């Protein structure tokens, strides 16, 4: 392959990937943590965690690559599971890769424990969404002495708590607390914007069900409790109907959101810190989109790890570039600057004697 008419030996690139895997990954993450600590005034107080999947252009898996639940909708292709830790402000701290079949709920504790073991950090709060909320994770966070804010699943709570949540006055920016048996708090808030979104999403889901019902694509075997299928019921073993009572019951929860925490932070602050999870979601959007992290074409574990490491570095540079633009009052996004740079052409001629380019 070539770059600006210079031949680049592909085997050298692969050898560097191996070196990156063997010796540089730890150093890179250490630099990122220390740089982030400096940017945040010497303390990393919040650590956001989320998971995504990265698929491969391949029909079979091996090693790290395996079939699993794909967040990209590529269920027929092998993938790996990526867990990412990000600070307030969206600066990447550390990452871990898992086999593509790994359930995301089992990734958080190993990543957090490994992070604490490798880096000397002051007390911090772990923030994660409800997809990572399960009894085991909460117990392990508690026993490990970690502070946490995790998205709660109010509908999965016992009847006493569900009745309490449904009895709350629904007002924007009002938050209510329920102290649980283990001493943690369930914070419940209401948002009229969320209520509209919940209602809209349910309406779209019901329309899809009605269409499937009319076209006969819903079968007895297809009835389950996942997604909006929870509104279906089987009548007399042969007839499928949409249960209107279940729809009405579901609408009672519109706009309500729960957060579980063992911190002593005020309820409003718990909510605000949880909202910071968007920085991880944005990190995944940028790395998958602008930085083209996936699809991947490597097949050995060490080169898959090295590929992700390069993307981690690229996102760190992206965030630093974004910060510098803001500090200097330049009202352009990184993507816009990159687009301008790609459309900027230089005329070059090569001085053969000096083996260099003259612009």
CSV table of C-alpha atoms in Angstrom, one decimal:
chain,number,residue,atom,x,y,z
A,1,UNK,CA,0.0,0.0,0.0
A,2,UNK,CA,1.1,3.6,-0.4
A,3,UNK,CA,0.7,7.0,1.3
A,4,UNK,CA,1.6,10.2,-0.6
A,5,UNK,CA,3.4,8.0,-3.1
A,6,UNK,CA,5.5,6.5,-0.3
A,7,UNK,CA,5.3,2.7,-0.2
A,8,UNK,CA,4.2,1.4,3.2
A,9,UNK,CA,4.9,-2.2,4.0
A,10,UNK,CA,1.7,-3.7,5.2
A,11,UNK,CA,3.6,-6.3,7.3
A,12,UNK,CA,5.2,-3.4,9.2
A,13,UNK,CA,1.8,-2.1,10.1
A,14,UNK,CA,0.7,-5.5,11.4
A,15,UNK,CA,3.9,-5.8,13.4
A,16,UNK,CA,3.2,-2.4,15.0
A,17,UNK,CA,-0.3,-3.6,15.9
A,18,UNK,CA,1.3,-6.5,17.7
A,19,UNK,CA,3.7,-4.2,19.5
A,20,UNK,CA,0.8,-1.9,20.4
A,21,UNK,CA,-1.0,-4.9,21.9
A,22,UNK,CA,2.0,-6.2,23.8
A,23,UNK,CA,3.5,-3.1,25.3
A,24,UNK,CA,1.6,0.1,24.7
A,25,UNK,CA,-2.1,-0.4,25.7
A,26,UNK,CA,-1.5,0.0,29.4
A,27,UNK,CA,0.7,3.1,28.9
A,28,UNK,CA,-1.9,4.7,26.6
A,29,UNK,CA,-4.7,4.3,29.2
A,30,UNK,CA,-2.4,5.6,32.0
A,31,UNK,CA,-1.6,8.7,30.0
A,32,UNK,CA,-5.3,9.2,29.2
A,33,UNK,CA,-6.3,8.9,32.9
A,34,UNK,CA,-3.6,11.3,34.1
A,35,UNK,CA,-4.4,13.9,31.3
A,36,UNK,CA,-8.1,13.7,32.2
A,37,UNK,CA,-7.3,14.1,35.9
A,38,UNK,CA,-5.3,17.3,35.1
A,39,UNK,CA,-8.1,18.7,32.9
A,40,UNK,CA,-10.6,18.1,35.7
A,41,UNK,CA,-8.6,20.0,38.3
A,42,UNK,CA,-6.9,16.9,39.9
A,43,UNK,CA,-9.9,14.8,40.7
A,44,UNK,CA,-12.0,12.3,38.7
A,45,UNK,CA,-15.1,12.3,40.7
A,46,UNK,CA,-17.5,10.6,38.2
A,47,UNK,CA,-17.0,7.6,36.1
A,48,UNK,CA,-19.6,6.7,33.5
A,49,UNK,CA,-19.8,3.2,32.2
A,50,UNK,CA,-21.6,1.8,29.1
A,51,UNK,CA,-21.4,-1.1,26.7
A,52,UNK,CA,-21.6,-1.4,22.9
A,53,UNK,CA,-20.9,-4.1,20.3
A,54,UNK,CA,-18.6,-4.1,17.4
A,55,UNK,CA,-19.3,-6.4,14.5
A,56,UNK,CA,-17.0,-8.0,11.9
A,57,UNK,CA,-17.4,-8.5,8.1
A,58,UNK,CA,-17.4,-12.3,8.5
A,59,UNK,CA,-19.8,-15.2,8.6
A,60,UNK,CA,-18.1,-17.1,11.4
A,61,UNK,CA,-16.5,-16.3,14.8
A,62,UNK,CA,-13.6,-17.6,16.8
A,63,UNK,CA,-11.7,-16.4,19.9
A,64,UNK,CA,-13.1,-13.0,20.9
A,65,UNK,CA,-15.4,-13.0,17.9
A,66,UNK,CA,-18.8,-14.6,18.6
A,67,UNK,CA,-22.5,-14.2,17.8
A,68,UNK,CA,-24.5,-12.3,20.4
A,69,UNK,CA,-27.1,-9.6,20.9
A,70,UNK,CA,-25.9,-6.8,18.5
A,71,UNK,CA,-26.6,-3.2,19.2
A,72,UNK,CA,-26.0,-2.5,15.5
A,73,UNK,CA,-28.7,-5.0,14.4
A,74,UNK,CA,-26.0,-7.3,12.9
A,75,UNK,CA,-27.3,-10.5,14.6
A,76,UNK,CA,-25.9,-12.8,12.0
A,77,UNK,CA,-22.4,-11.6,12.2
A,78,UNK,CA,-19.7,-12.2,14.9
A,79,UNK,CA,-18.9,-9.4,17.3
A,80,UNK,CA,-17.0,-8.3,20.3
A,81,UNK,CA,-18.5,-6.5,23.4
A,82,UNK,CA,-16.7,-3.2,24.4
A,83,UNK,CA,-17.0,-1.7,27.8
A,84,UNK,CA,-15.9,1.9,28.1
A,85,UNK,CA,-15.3,4.2,31.1
A,86,UNK,CA,-15.6,7.9,30.5
A,87,UNK,CA,-15.2,10.9,32.8
A,88,UNK,CA,-17.3,14.0,33.2
A,89,UNK,CA,-16.9,16.0,30.1
A,90,UNK,CA,-16.7,12.9,28.0
A,91,UNK,CA,-12.9,12.1,28.2
A,92,UNK,CA,-12.2,8.4,27.7
A,93,UNK,CA,-10.4,6.7,30.6
A,94,UNK,CA,-10.2,3.0,30.0
A,95,UNK,CA,-11.8,0.2,28.1
A,96,UNK,CA,-12.1,-3.6,28.1
A,97,UNK,CA,-13.1,-6.1,25.4
A,98,UNK,CA,-15.3,-9.2,26.0
A,99,UNK,CA,-16.3,-12.2,23.9
A,100,UNK,CA,-19.2,-11.3,21.6
A,101,UNK,CA,-21.6,-13.6,23.4
A,102,UNK,CA,-21.1,-12.0,26.8
A,103,UNK,CA,-24.2,-10.6,28.6
A,104,UNK,CA,-23.6,-6.9,29.1
A,105,UNK,CA,-24.8,-7.0,32.7
A,106,UNK,CA,-21.7,-9.2,33.6
A,107,UNK,CA,-19.2,-6.7,32.3
A,108,UNK,CA,-19.4,-3.7,34.6
A,109,UNK,CA,-18.0,-5.1,37.8
A,110,UNK,CA,-14.9,-6.6,36.2
A,111,UNK,CA,-14.2,-3.4,34.3
A,112,UNK,CA,-14.6,-1.2,37.4
A,113,UNK,CA,-12.5,-3.5,39.6
A,114,UNK,CA,-9.7,-3.7,37.0
A,115,UNK,CA,-9.8,0.1,36.6
A,116,UNK,CA,-9.4,0.6,40.4
A,117,UNK,CA,-6.6,-1.9,40.5
A,118,UNK,CA,-4.6,-0.4,37.7
A,119,UNK,CA,-5.0,3.3,38.5
A,120,UNK,CA,-4.7,5.2,41.8
A,121,UNK,CA,-8.0,7.1,42.1
A,122,UNK,CA,-9.7,9.0,44.9
A,123,UNK,CA,-13.3,8.1,45.8
A,124,UNK,CA,-15.6,8.3,42.7
A,125,UNK,CA,-19.2,7.6,41.8
A,126,UNK,CA,-19.9,4.9,39.1
A,127,UNK,CA,-22.8,5.9,36.8
A,128,UNK,CA,-24.5,3.3,34.6
A,129,UNK,CA,-27.8,2.8,32.9
A,130,UNK,CA,-30.6,0.4,33.8
A,131,UNK,CA,-29.4,-2.2,31.3
A,132,UNK,CA,-26.6,-3.0,33.8
A,133,UNK,CA,-29.0,-2.9,36.8
A,134,UNK,CA,-29.3,-6.3,38.5
A,135,UNK,CA,-29.2,-7.6,42.0
A,136,UNK,CA,-25.7,-9.1,41.7
A,137,UNK,CA,-24.2,-5.9,40.4
A,138,UNK,CA,-25.7,-3.8,43.2
A,139,UNK,CA,-24.5,-6.3,45.8
A,140,UNK,CA,-21.0,-6.4,44.4
A,141,UNK,CA,-20.8,-2.6,44.2
A,142,UNK,CA,-21.9,-2.4,47.8
A,143,UNK,CA,-19.5,-5.0,49.0
A,144,UNK,CA,-16.6,-3.4,47.1
A,145,UNK,CA,-17.3,-0.1,48.8
A,146,UNK,CA,-18.2,1.7,45.5
A,147,UNK,CA,-20.6,4.6,45.3
A,148,UNK,CA,-23.0,4.3,42.4
A,149,UNK,CA,-25.9,5.8,40.5
A,150,UNK,CA,-27.7,3.3,38.3
A,151,UNK,CA,-30.9,3.6,36.3
A,152,UNK,CA,-33.7,1.9,38.2
A,153,UNK,CA,-36.4,-0.4,36.8
A,154,UNK,CA,-39.4,0.8,38.8
A,155,UNK,CA,-41.8,-1.7,37.3
A,156,UNK,CA,-39.6,-4.6,38.5
A,157,UNK,CA,-39.8,-3.4,42.2
A,158,UNK,CA,-42.1,-5.0,44.7
A,159,UNK,CA,-45.8,-3.9,44.7
A,160,UNK,CA,-45.4,-1.6,47.7
A,161,UNK,CA,-42.8,0.5,45.8
A,162,UNK,CA,-44.7,0.4,42.6
A,163,UNK,CA,-47.8,1.7,44.3
A,164,UNK,CA,-45.8,4.5,45.9
A,165,UNK,CA,-44.3,5.5,42.6
A,166,UNK,CA,-47.7,5.6,40.8
A,167,UNK,CA,-49.2,7.8,43.6
A,168,UNK,CA,-46.6,10.5,43.2
A,169,UNK,CA,-47.6,13.9,41.9
A,170,UNK,CA,-46.4,14.2,38.3
A,171,UNK,CA,-44.6,17.6,38.1
A,172,UNK,CA,-41.6,18.5,36.1
A,173,UNK,CA,-38.4,18.9,38.1
A,174,UNK,CA,-39.9,17.2,41.2
A,175,UNK,CA,-38.0,14.3,42.6
A,176,UNK,CA,-39.1,11.8,45.3
A,177,UNK,CA,-37.1,9.4,47.5
A,178,UNK,CA,-37.7,5.9,48.8
A,179,UNK,CA,-35.2,4.4,51.1
A,180,UNK,CA,-34.8,0.6,50.4
A,181,UNK,CA,-34.1,-2.2,52.9
A,182,UNK,CA,-30.3,-2.2,52.1
A,183,UNK,CA,-30.1,1.6,52.7
A,184,UNK,CA,-29.8,2.6,49.1
A,185,UNK,CA,-32.3,5.2,47.8
A,186,UNK,CA,-34.7,4.9,44.9
A,187,UNK,CA,-35.1,8.4,43.3
A,188,UNK,CA,-38.1,8.9,41.1
A,189,UNK,CA,-38.6,11.8,38.8
A,190,UNK,CA,-41.2,12.9,36.3
A,191,UNK,CA,-40.7,14.6,33.0
A,192,UNK,CA,-43.5,15.7,30.7
A,193,UNK,CA,-41.1,15.5,27.7
A,194,UNK,CA,-40.4,11.9,28.7
A,195,UNK,CA,-44.1,11.2,29.0
A,196,UNK,CA,-44.7,12.4,25.5
A,197,UNK,CA,-41.8,10.3,24.2
A,198,UNK,CA,-43.0,7.2,26.1
A,199,UNK,CA,-46.5,7.6,24.7
A,200,UNK,CA,-45.2,8.1,21.2
A,201,UNK,CA,-43.0,5.1,21.3
A,202,UNK,CA,-45.8,2.9,22.6
A,203,UNK,CA,-48.1,4.1,19.8
A,204,UNK,CA,-45.5,3.3,17.2
A,205,UNK,CA,-45.0,-0.2,18.7
A,206,UNK,CA,-48.7,-0.8,18.8
A,207,UNK,CA,-49.1,0.2,15.1
A,208,UNK,CA,-46.3,-2.3,14.2
A,209,UNK,CA,-48.2,-5.0,16.2
A,210,UNK,CA,-51.5,-4.2,14.5
A,211,UNK,CA,-49.8,-4.4,11.1
A,212,UNK,CA,-48.3,-7.7,11.9
A,213,UNK,CA,-51.6,-8.9,13.2
A,214,UNK,CA,-53.4,-7.9,10.0
A,215,UNK,CA,-50.8,-9.5,7.8
A,216,UNK,CA,-50.8,-12.7,9.8
A,217,UNK,CA,-47.1,-12.6,10.8
A,218,UNK,CA,-47.9,-12.9,14.5
A,219,UNK,CA,-47.9,-16.6,15.5
A,220,UNK,CA,-48.6,-18.4,18.7
A,221,UNK,CA,-44.9,-19.1,19.1
A,222,UNK,CA,-44.1,-15.4,18.5
A,223,UNK,CA,-45.9,-14.2,21.6
A,224,UNK,CA,-43.5,-13.3,24.4
A,225,UNK,CA,-43.0,-10.5,27.0
A,226,UNK,CA,-40.2,-8.7,25.1
A,227,UNK,CA,-40.8,-5.1,23.9
A,228,UNK,CA,-44.3,-4.2,22.9
A,229,UNK,CA,-45.2,-7.9,22.5
A,230,UNK,CA,-46.2,-7.6,26.2
A,231,UNK,CA,-49.5,-6.1,25.0
A,232,UNK,CA,-50.4,-9.3,23.2
A,233,UNK,CA,-52.4,-12.2,24.6
A,234,UNK,CA,-53.7,-15.5,23.3
A,235,UNK,CA,-57.4,-16.1,23.3
A,236,UNK,CA,-58.8,-19.6,23.3
A,237,UNK,CA,-55.4,-21.0,22.1
A,238,UNK,CA,-56.0,-19.8,18.5
A,239,UNK,CA,-56.7,-16.1,18.4
A,240,UNK,CA,-54.2,-13.4,19.1
A,241,UNK,CA,-55.4,-10.0,20.4
A,242,UNK,CA,-53.9,-6.7,21.6
A,243,UNK,CA,-54.8,-6.3,25.3
A,244,UNK,CA,-56.1,-2.7,25.7
A,245,UNK,CA,-56.1,-3.0,29.5
A,246,UNK,CA,-52.3,-3.6,29.5
A,247,UNK,CA,-51.9,-0.6,27.3
A,248,UNK,CA,-53.8,1.6,29.8
A,249,UNK,CA,-51.7,0.2,32.6
A,250,UNK,CA,-48.5,0.9,30.8
A,251,UNK,CA,-49.6,4.5,30.2
A,252,UNK,CA,-49.7,5.1,33.9
A,253,UNK,CA,-45.9,4.9,34.0
A,254,UNK,CA,-45.4,7.5,31.2
A,255,UNK,CA,-42.8,10.1,32.2
A,256,UNK,CA,-41.6,8.3,35.3
A,257,UNK,CA,-37.9,7.4,35.6
A,258,UNK,CA,-36.1,5.8,38.6
A,259,UNK,CA,-32.5,6.1,39.8
A,260,UNK,CA,-30.9,3.9,42.5
A,261,UNK,CA,-28.0,5.2,44.5
A,262,UNK,CA,-26.1,4.7,47.7
A,263,UNK,CA,-24.6,8.2,47.7
A,264,UNK,CA,-25.7,11.0,50.0
A,265,UNK,CA,-26.2,13.4,47.1
A,266,UNK,CA,-29.5,15.4,46.9
A,267,UNK,CA,-32.1,13.8,44.6
A,268,UNK,CA,-31.8,16.5,42.0
A,269,UNK,CA,-28.0,16.1,41.8
A,270,UNK,CA,-28.4,12.3,41.4
A,271,UNK,CA,-30.6,13.0,38.4
A,272,UNK,CA,-28.2,15.5,36.9
A,273,UNK,CA,-25.2,13.2,37.3
A,274,UNK,CA,-27.1,10.3,35.7
A,275,UNK,CA,-28.0,12.5,32.7
A,276,UNK,CA,-24.2,12.8,32.1
A,277,UNK,CA,-24.4,9.3,30.7
A,278,UNK,CA,-24.9,10.8,27.3
A,279,UNK,CA,-21.1,11.4,27.1
A,280,UNK,CA,-20.6,7.7,26.7
A,281,UNK,CA,-23.3,7.4,24.2
A,282,UNK,CA,-21.7,10.2,22.2
A,283,UNK,CA,-18.3,8.5,22.4
A,284,UNK,CA,-19.8,5.4,20.8
A,285,UNK,CA,-21.5,7.5,18.1
A,286,UNK,CA,-18.2,9.3,17.2
A,287,UNK,CA,-16.0,6.2,17.3
A,288,UNK,CA,-18.4,4.1,15.2
A,289,UNK,CA,-19.2,7.0,12.8
A,290,UNK,CA,-16.5,9.6,12.3
A,291,UNK,CA,-13.7,7.3,13.4
A,292,UNK,CA,-15.1,4.2,11.7
A,293,UNK,CA,-14.3,1.7,14.5
A,294,UNK,CA,-16.5,-0.9,12.9
A,295,UNK,CA,-16.9,-3.1,11.0
A,296,UNK,CA,-13.6,-4.8,11.8
A,297,UNK,CA,-11.7,-7.1,9.5
A,298,UNK,CA,-9.0,-8.5,11.9
A,299,UNK,CA,-9.4,-12.0,13.2
A,300,UNK,CA,-6.7,-12.5,15.8
A,301,UNK,CA,-7.5,-11.3,19.3
A,302,UNK,CA,-4.3,-9.2,19.7
A,303,UNK,CA,-5.0,-7.2,16.5
A,304,UNK,CA,-8.6,-6.7,17.4
A,305,UNK,CA,-7.4,-5.3,20.8
A,306,UNK,CA,-4.8,-3.1,19.0
A,307,UNK,CA,-7.5,-1.8,16.5
A,308,UNK,CA,-9.7,-0.8,19.4
A,309,UNK,CA,-6.7,0.8,21.2
A,310,UNK,CA,-6.0,2.9,18.1
A,311,UNK,CA,-9.7,4.0,18.1
A,312,UNK,CA,-9.4,4.8,21.8
A,313,UNK,CA,-6.4,7.1,21.1
A,314,UNK,CA,-8.2,8.7,18.1
A,315,UNK,CA,-11.2,9.5,20.3
A,316,UNK,CA,-8.9,11.0,23.0
A,317,UNK,CA,-7.3,13.2,20.3
A,318,UNK,CA,-10.8,14.1,19.0
A,319,UNK,CA,-11.9,15.2,22.5
A,320,UNK,CA,-8.7,17.2,23.1
A,321,UNK,CA,-9.2,18.9,19.7
A,322,UNK,CA,-12.7,19.7,20.7
A,323,UNK,CA,-11.5,21.2,23.9
A,324,UNK,CA,-8.9,23.3,22.2
A,325,UNK,CA,-11.4,24.7,19.7
A,326,UNK,CA,-13.7,25.7,22.6
A,327,UNK,CA,-10.9,27.3,24.7
A,328,UNK,CA,-9.8,29.4,21.7
A,329,UNK,CA,-13.4,30.5,20.9
A,330,UNK,CA,-13.5,28.8,17.6
A,331,UNK,CA,-17.2,28.1,16.9
A,332,UNK,CA,-16.6,25.0,14.7
A,333,UNK,CA,-17.2,21.3,15.6
A,334,UNK,CA,-14.4,18.8,15.2
A,335,UNK,CA,-16.4,17.1,12.4
A,336,UNK,CA,-16.7,20.4,10.5
A,337,UNK,CA,-12.9,21.1,10.8
A,338,UNK,CA,-12.2,17.6,9.6
A,339,UNK,CA,-14.5,18.1,6.6
A,340,UNK,CA,-12.8,21.3,5.7
A,341,UNK,CA,-9.4,19.7,6.0
A,342,UNK,CA,-10.5,16.8,3.7
A,343,UNK,CA,-11.5,19.3,1.1
A,344,UNK,CA,-8.2,21.3,1.3
A,345,UNK,CA,-5.9,20.2,-1.5
A,346,UNK,CA,-2.2,20.8,-1.8
A,347,UNK,CA,-0.1,20.6,-5.0
A,348,UNK,CA,3.0,18.6,-4.4
A,349,UNK,CA,6.1,17.7,-6.3
A,350,UNK,CA,8.8,15.4,-5.2
A,351,UNK,CA,12.5,16.4,-5.0
A,352,UNK,CA,14.0,13.1,-6.0
A,353,UNK,CA,17.5,14.1,-4.8
A,354,UNK,CA,16.4,15.2,-1.4
A,355,UNK,CA,13.7,12.6,-1.1
A,356,UNK,CA,11.2,15.0,0.2
A,357,UNK,CA,8.0,16.7,-0.8
A,358,UNK,CA,7.8,20.4,-1.8
A,359,UNK,CA,4.4,22.1,-1.3
